[in-house]
Tab-separated table of C-alpha atoms in Angstrom:
chain	number	residue	atom	x	y	z
A	279	MET	CA	0.020	0.003	0.016
A	280	LYS	CA	1.313	3.444	-0.890
A	281	PRO	CA	2.044	5.483	2.278
A	282	ALA	CA	-0.140	8.515	2.873
A	283	HIS	CA	1.401	11.801	1.890
A	284	VAL	CA	2.608	13.897	4.826
A	285	THR	CA	2.703	17.642	4.145
A	286	THR	CA	6.291	18.887	4.165
A	287	PRO	CA	7.468	22.057	6.036
A	288	GLN	CA	7.897	23.819	2.717
A	289	GLU	CA	4.345	22.927	1.644
A	290	LEU	CA	3.001	23.977	5.038
A	291	ALA	CA	4.639	27.381	4.682
A	292	ILE	CA	2.676	27.894	1.438
A	293	ILE	CA	-0.552	26.484	2.949
A	294	ARG	CA	-0.180	28.802	5.910
A	295	ARG	CA	-0.048	31.834	3.660
A	296	ALA	CA	-3.184	30.676	1.850
A	297	TYR	CA	-4.884	30.006	5.196
A	298	ALA	CA	-4.103	33.576	6.304
A	299	ARG	CA	-5.666	34.952	3.117
A	300	GLN	CA	-8.740	32.746	3.464
A	301	VAL	CA	-9.209	33.700	7.093
A	302	LYS	CA	-8.818	37.380	6.207
A	303	ALA	CA	-11.542	37.008	3.557
A	304	ALA	CA	-13.868	35.224	5.976
A	305	ALA	CA	-13.297	37.947	8.621
A	306	GLY	CA	-13.987	40.753	6.170
A	307	ALA	CA	-11.107	42.704	7.647
A	308	ASP	CA	-7.740	43.784	6.378
A	309	ASN	CA	-4.639	44.256	8.544
A	310	PRO	CA	-1.255	43.309	7.056
A	311	ALA	CA	0.405	42.699	10.470
A	312	VAL	CA	-2.407	40.346	11.560
A	313	GLU	CA	-2.337	38.490	8.191
A	314	ARG	CA	1.440	38.095	8.374
A	315	ALA	CA	1.167	36.633	11.883
A	316	PHE	CA	-1.493	34.118	10.804
A	317	ALA	CA	0.743	33.187	7.882
A	318	THR	CA	3.788	32.719	10.184
A	319	VAL	CA	2.738	31.080	13.451
A	320	PRO	CA	2.412	27.232	13.188
A	321	ARG	CA	-0.961	26.271	14.648
A	322	GLU	CA	0.203	22.647	15.029
A	323	ASP	CA	2.852	23.706	17.613
A	324	PHE	CA	0.089	24.648	20.040
A	325	LEU	CA	-2.607	22.003	19.735
A	326	GLY	CA	-0.828	18.831	20.813
A	327	PRO	CA	-0.394	15.649	18.731
A	328	GLY	CA	-2.979	14.794	16.078
A	329	PRO	CA	-5.385	13.649	14.940
A	330	TRP	CA	-7.280	16.683	16.242
A	331	GLN	CA	-10.916	16.963	17.284
A	332	ILE	CA	-13.030	19.352	15.206
A	333	PRO	CA	-16.502	20.399	16.529
A	334	ARG	CA	-19.037	19.844	13.811
A	335	ASP	CA	-22.350	19.802	15.646
A	336	TRP	CA	-23.208	20.941	19.206
A	337	GLY	CA	-21.359	18.593	21.537
A	338	ASN	CA	-20.042	16.381	18.767
A	339	TYR	CA	-16.456	16.313	17.547
A	340	THR	CA	-14.989	14.660	14.448
A	341	PRO	CA	-11.272	13.734	14.313
A	342	THR	CA	-9.183	14.921	11.456
A	343	PRO	CA	-8.399	12.114	8.962
A	344	SER	CA	-4.774	11.920	10.207
A	345	ALA	CA	-2.151	13.824	12.182
A	346	ASP	CA	-1.047	15.732	9.078
A	347	PRO	CA	-1.001	19.421	10.172
A	348	VAL	CA	-2.564	20.460	6.863
A	349	TYR	CA	-5.948	19.730	8.494
A	350	LEU	CA	-5.464	22.581	10.950
A	351	TYR	CA	-5.354	25.282	8.263
A	352	THR	CA	-9.082	25.738	7.890
A	353	ASN	CA	-11.434	28.285	9.468
A	354	ASP	CA	-12.451	25.775	12.105
A	355	LEU	CA	-12.416	25.576	15.904
A	356	VAL	CA	-10.207	22.751	17.291
A	357	GLY	CA	-10.896	20.988	20.530
A	358	ILE	CA	-8.213	21.448	23.195
A	359	VAL	CA	-10.362	19.987	26.005
A	360	PRO	CA	-13.231	18.526	24.042
A	361	GLU	CA	-14.919	16.928	26.959
A	362	ARG	CA	-15.449	20.430	28.422
A	363	ARG	CA	-16.128	21.991	25.010
A	364	ILE	CA	-13.054	24.158	25.282
A	365	ASN	CA	-11.704	24.931	21.855
A	366	ASN	CA	-8.987	26.842	20.089
A	367	GLY	CA	-11.283	29.523	18.683
A	368	GLN	CA	-12.367	30.251	15.145
A	369	PRO	CA	-9.486	31.933	13.222
A	370	SER	CA	-11.683	34.369	11.312
A	371	LEU	CA	-13.230	35.750	14.500
A	372	HIS	CA	-9.777	36.263	16.087
A	373	PHE	CA	-8.491	37.831	12.808
A	374	TYR	CA	-11.372	40.262	12.860
A	375	LEU	CA	-11.119	41.197	16.524
A	376	LEU	CA	-7.381	41.666	16.386
A	377	ALA	CA	-7.748	43.732	13.212
A	378	ARG	CA	-10.207	46.002	14.991
A	379	ALA	CA	-7.883	46.283	17.998
A	380	ALA	CA	-5.081	47.246	15.572
A	381	PRO	CA	-1.938	46.102	17.487
A	382	VAL	CA	1.387	47.510	16.395
A	383	VAL	CA	5.020	46.783	17.010
A	384	GLY	CA	6.270	47.515	20.479
A	385	GLU	CA	2.869	47.535	22.284
A	386	HIS	CA	1.939	45.662	25.483
A	387	ILE	CA	-0.958	43.300	24.924
A	388	VAL	CA	-2.770	41.474	27.707
A	389	HIS	CA	-4.475	38.261	26.582
A	390	VAL	CA	-7.122	37.147	29.079
A	391	GLY	CA	-8.193	33.551	28.495
A	392	ALA	CA	-5.059	32.501	26.626
A	393	GLY	CA	-5.932	28.807	26.397
A	394	VAL	CA	-2.927	26.974	24.861
A	395	GLY	CA	-1.335	30.111	23.552
A	396	TYR	CA	-1.893	30.068	19.777
A	397	TYR	CA	-3.505	33.417	19.540
A	398	THR	CA	-1.087	34.729	22.181
A	399	ALA	CA	1.733	33.735	19.792
A	400	ILE	CA	0.045	35.665	16.975
A	401	MET	CA	-0.039	38.709	19.191
A	402	ALA	CA	3.556	38.184	20.100
A	403	ASP	CA	4.520	37.934	16.436
A	404	ILE	CA	2.686	41.272	15.789
A	405	THR	CA	4.134	43.243	18.718
A	406	GLY	CA	7.607	41.855	18.083
A	407	PRO	CA	10.659	41.487	20.381
A	408	ASP	CA	10.392	45.080	21.533
A	409	GLY	CA	6.815	44.587	22.632
A	410	LYS	CA	5.226	42.433	25.370
A	411	VAL	CA	2.351	40.009	25.681
A	412	THR	CA	0.958	39.018	29.115
A	413	ALA	CA	-1.142	35.887	28.769
A	414	ILE	CA	-3.526	35.101	31.651
A	415	GLU	CA	-5.195	31.659	31.906
A	416	TYR	CA	-7.436	30.457	34.724
A	417	ASP	CA	-7.148	26.677	34.077
A	418	PRO	CA	-3.863	25.345	35.513
A	419	ASP	CA	-3.386	22.663	32.868
A	420	LEU	CA	-4.004	25.062	29.999
A	421	ALA	CA	-1.656	27.634	31.604
A	422	ALA	CA	1.057	24.992	31.747
A	423	ARG	CA	0.536	24.015	28.123
A	424	ALA	CA	0.555	27.709	27.099
A	425	ARG	CA	3.758	28.307	29.007
A	426	ALA	CA	5.498	25.402	27.325
A	427	ASN	CA	4.121	26.333	23.917
A	428	LEU	CA	5.271	29.960	24.222
A	429	ALA	CA	8.836	29.179	25.449
A	430	SER	CA	10.323	30.352	22.142
A	431	TYR	CA	8.594	33.775	22.471
A	432	PRO	CA	10.657	35.784	24.979
A	433	GLN	CA	8.240	38.701	24.774
A	434	ALA	CA	5.374	36.505	26.057
A	435	ASP	CA	4.747	35.774	29.806
A	436	VAL	CA	2.045	33.361	31.083
A	437	ILE	CA	0.254	33.939	34.376
A	438	GLU	CA	-2.081	31.384	35.890
A	439	GLY	CA	-4.966	33.046	37.609
A	440	ASP	CA	-8.299	34.936	37.421
A	441	GLY	CA	-8.119	37.324	34.427
A	442	GLY	CA	-10.495	39.765	36.204
A	443	SER	CA	-8.160	40.315	39.198
A	444	VAL	CA	-4.582	39.292	38.288
A	445	PRO	CA	-2.364	42.414	38.406
A	446	PHE	CA	-0.519	43.464	35.292
A	447	GLU	CA	1.342	46.467	33.925
A	448	ASP	CA	-0.512	49.167	31.980
A	449	ALA	CA	-1.558	47.806	28.561
A	450	ASP	CA	-2.090	49.189	25.113
A	451	ILE	CA	-4.509	46.365	24.325
A	452	ILE	CA	-6.512	44.045	26.629
A	453	TYR	CA	-7.873	41.196	24.543
A	454	VAL	CA	-10.470	39.231	26.509
A	455	ASN	CA	-11.043	35.765	25.184
A	456	ALA	CA	-13.962	34.714	27.403
A	457	GLY	CA	-17.457	36.018	28.220
A	458	ALA	CA	-17.956	38.524	31.059
A	459	THR	CA	-21.085	40.233	32.254
A	460	ARG	CA	-19.176	43.463	33.061
A	461	PRO	CA	-15.777	45.028	32.408
A	462	ALA	CA	-13.389	44.172	35.289
A	463	LYS	CA	-12.177	47.172	37.242
A	464	THR	CA	-8.534	46.043	36.539
A	465	TRP	CA	-9.080	46.130	32.811
A	466	LEU	CA	-10.354	49.698	32.864
A	467	ASP	CA	-7.742	50.916	35.376
A	468	ARG	CA	-4.775	49.439	33.519
A	469	LEU	CA	-5.734	50.516	30.006
A	470	LYS	CA	-3.367	53.218	28.728
A	471	PRO	CA	-4.678	56.442	27.139
A	472	SER	CA	-5.795	55.435	23.585
A	473	GLY	CA	-5.649	51.816	24.749
A	474	ARG	CA	-8.193	49.327	23.410
A	475	LEU	CA	-10.138	46.710	25.278
A	476	VAL	CA	-11.780	43.897	23.314
A	477	LEU	CA	-14.736	43.068	25.647
A	478	PRO	CA	-17.070	40.095	25.047
A	479	LEU	CA	-20.252	40.509	27.137
A	480	THR	CA	-22.401	37.389	27.412
A	481	THR	CA	-25.515	36.227	29.127
A	482	ASP	CA	-25.781	32.994	31.198
A	483	LEU	CA	-27.417	31.329	28.192
A	484	ASN	CA	-24.637	32.273	25.769
A	485	PHE	CA	-22.463	29.148	26.084
A	486	SER	CA	-25.296	26.727	25.406
A	487	GLU	CA	-26.900	25.225	22.362
A	488	ASP	CA	-29.556	27.936	22.469
A	489	GLY	CA	-26.865	30.580	22.829
A	490	TRP	CA	-25.093	29.514	19.656
A	491	ASN	CA	-28.321	29.602	17.705
A	492	LYS	CA	-29.203	33.049	19.014
A	493	MET	CA	-25.814	34.763	19.293
A	494	HIS	CA	-27.079	38.309	18.691
A	495	GLN	CA	-29.440	37.906	21.661
A	496	ARG	CA	-26.914	36.162	23.930
A	497	GLY	CA	-23.527	37.889	23.438
A	498	ALA	CA	-21.822	40.927	22.026
A	499	VAL	CA	-18.210	42.106	21.650
A	500	PHE	CA	-17.524	45.759	22.297
A	501	LEU	CA	-14.351	47.635	21.466
A	502	ILE	CA	-13.598	50.017	24.324
A	503	THR	CA	-11.104	52.805	23.733
A	504	ARG	CA	-9.763	54.895	26.657
A	505	ARG	CA	-9.818	58.665	26.169
A	506	GLU	CA	-8.575	61.310	28.575
A	507	ARG	CA	-11.656	61.428	30.776
A	508	ASP	CA	-13.931	58.659	29.497
A	509	TYR	CA	-14.199	55.553	27.285
A	510	ASP	CA	-15.521	55.290	23.769
A	511	ALA	CA	-17.485	52.087	23.084
A	512	GLU	CA	-18.452	50.410	19.841
A	513	TRP	CA	-20.315	47.102	19.153
A	514	ILE	CA	-18.212	45.049	16.744
A	515	SER	CA	-19.484	41.457	16.734
A	516	PRO	CA	-21.930	38.923	18.146
A	517	VAL	CA	-20.276	36.178	20.026
A	518	ALA	CA	-20.761	32.745	21.692
A	519	ILE	CA	-17.813	32.029	23.986
A	520	PHE	CA	-16.741	30.192	27.138
A	521	PRO	CA	-17.603	32.151	30.381
A	522	CYS	CA	-14.930	34.330	32.015
A	523	VAL	CA	-14.359	33.290	35.635
A	524	GLY	CA	-14.381	36.178	38.075
A	525	THR	CA	-16.161	38.726	35.818
A	526	ARG	CA	-19.740	37.441	36.013
A	527	ASP	CA	-22.438	38.572	38.391
A	528	GLU	CA	-26.213	38.554	38.446
A	529	ALA	CA	-26.509	42.303	38.963
A	530	SER	CA	-24.970	42.925	35.551
A	531	GLU	CA	-26.164	39.755	33.791
A	532	LYS	CA	-29.873	40.591	34.063
A	533	PRO	CA	-29.702	44.026	32.502
A	534	LEU	CA	-27.299	42.733	29.893
A	535	ALA	CA	-29.669	39.978	28.924
A	536	ALA	CA	-32.561	42.505	28.703
A	537	ALA	CA	-30.424	44.914	26.595
A	538	LEU	CA	-29.434	42.182	24.169
A	539	GLN	CA	-33.025	41.109	23.783
A	540	ARG	CA	-34.063	44.717	22.953
A	541	GLY	CA	-31.311	45.108	20.358
A	542	ASN	CA	-29.776	48.431	19.273
A	543	ALA	CA	-26.307	47.525	20.556
A	544	LYS	CA	-24.858	49.153	17.472
A	545	ARG	CA	-26.027	52.539	18.771
A	546	VAL	CA	-23.704	52.356	21.803
A	547	ARG	CA	-20.985	55.007	21.813
A	548	LYS	CA	-19.723	55.356	25.447
A	549	LEU	CA	-18.842	53.280	28.487
A	550	TYR	CA	-19.225	55.076	31.855
A	551	ARG	CA	-17.840	53.908	35.161
A	552	SER	CA	-21.001	55.177	36.868
A	553	ASP	CA	-24.677	54.272	36.927
A	554	ALA	CA	-25.702	57.917	37.351
A	555	ILE	CA	-26.289	58.431	33.654
A	556	PRO	CA	-29.982	59.035	32.835
A	557	GLY	CA	-31.731	55.813	31.793
A	558	GLU	CA	-32.919	57.146	28.463
A	559	ARG	CA	-29.236	57.620	27.417
A	560	CYS	CA	-28.259	54.008	28.317
A	561	TRP	CA	-28.374	50.858	26.333
A	562	LEU	CA	-27.400	48.975	29.529
A	563	LYS	CA	-27.212	50.256	33.082
A	564	ALA	CA	-25.859	48.081	35.871
A	565	PRO	CA	-24.481	48.858	39.372
A	566	GLY	CA	-21.395	51.082	38.980
A	567	TRP	CA	-21.279	51.208	35.155
A	568	CYS	CA	-23.264	51.580	31.949
A	569	LEU	CA	-23.102	51.517	28.174
A	570	ALA	CA	-24.637	54.630	26.698
A	571	TYR	CA	-25.681	56.044	23.366
A	572	ASP	CA	-23.758	59.352	24.023
């Protein structure tokens, strides 16, 4: 029997460039630095030995045909802890969110919910050796895997802990890769002037079968930009994503769920660290903060 072809490193380099182009097209965003990083960082270095588990239906995973890394260069999630439905996220979503955050060389990026470190490595590639990436991962096993996977990136540090309370240095970008019901005080405090916070806000039903089917009503990503005295806010995407430990509470979840049901998230323009804003100006008002139309 003729042995199965195994993709060579030279072929993978070409495939990786095509993958980056395809992911860019699916994202509907264009950022040369993000595209270059997707074309450079080997996804197979972060996901453990193949064959890999690909989620096809809710709760069901299908293994790749073999351990050939070529199967990782599609716009698919890949299971990293399939029994808990924890996945390496969809490349086009991350391309889009990173393009909107617009990282540049030399910046400090904080990655909350780093998983096994693949998207952390993409950030490290973008910010370069003069920049810094602080990866925070709550799960001890995933944090250990990320630390090992990122050993060749001296600009990347991995911290095991609660992403909503772990201290870190002031950041140009805080990229949250899990669903909160409110922005953590630390995230807003440590964001530099002109810094960007990628903030997924999700209801308690978001990471469920019903949540995936009704993403617009269960989760939204906002891009928060710090100004001198306040924070601009912009809706940029629906989302279904794993919950963020330490940044979820009932007092914010209930008004968030009601706001998502009402719609109009695209009208949001400001985040205030106060609930004293008049209700008619607010899309969402919760204890101590709000998202407002002006």
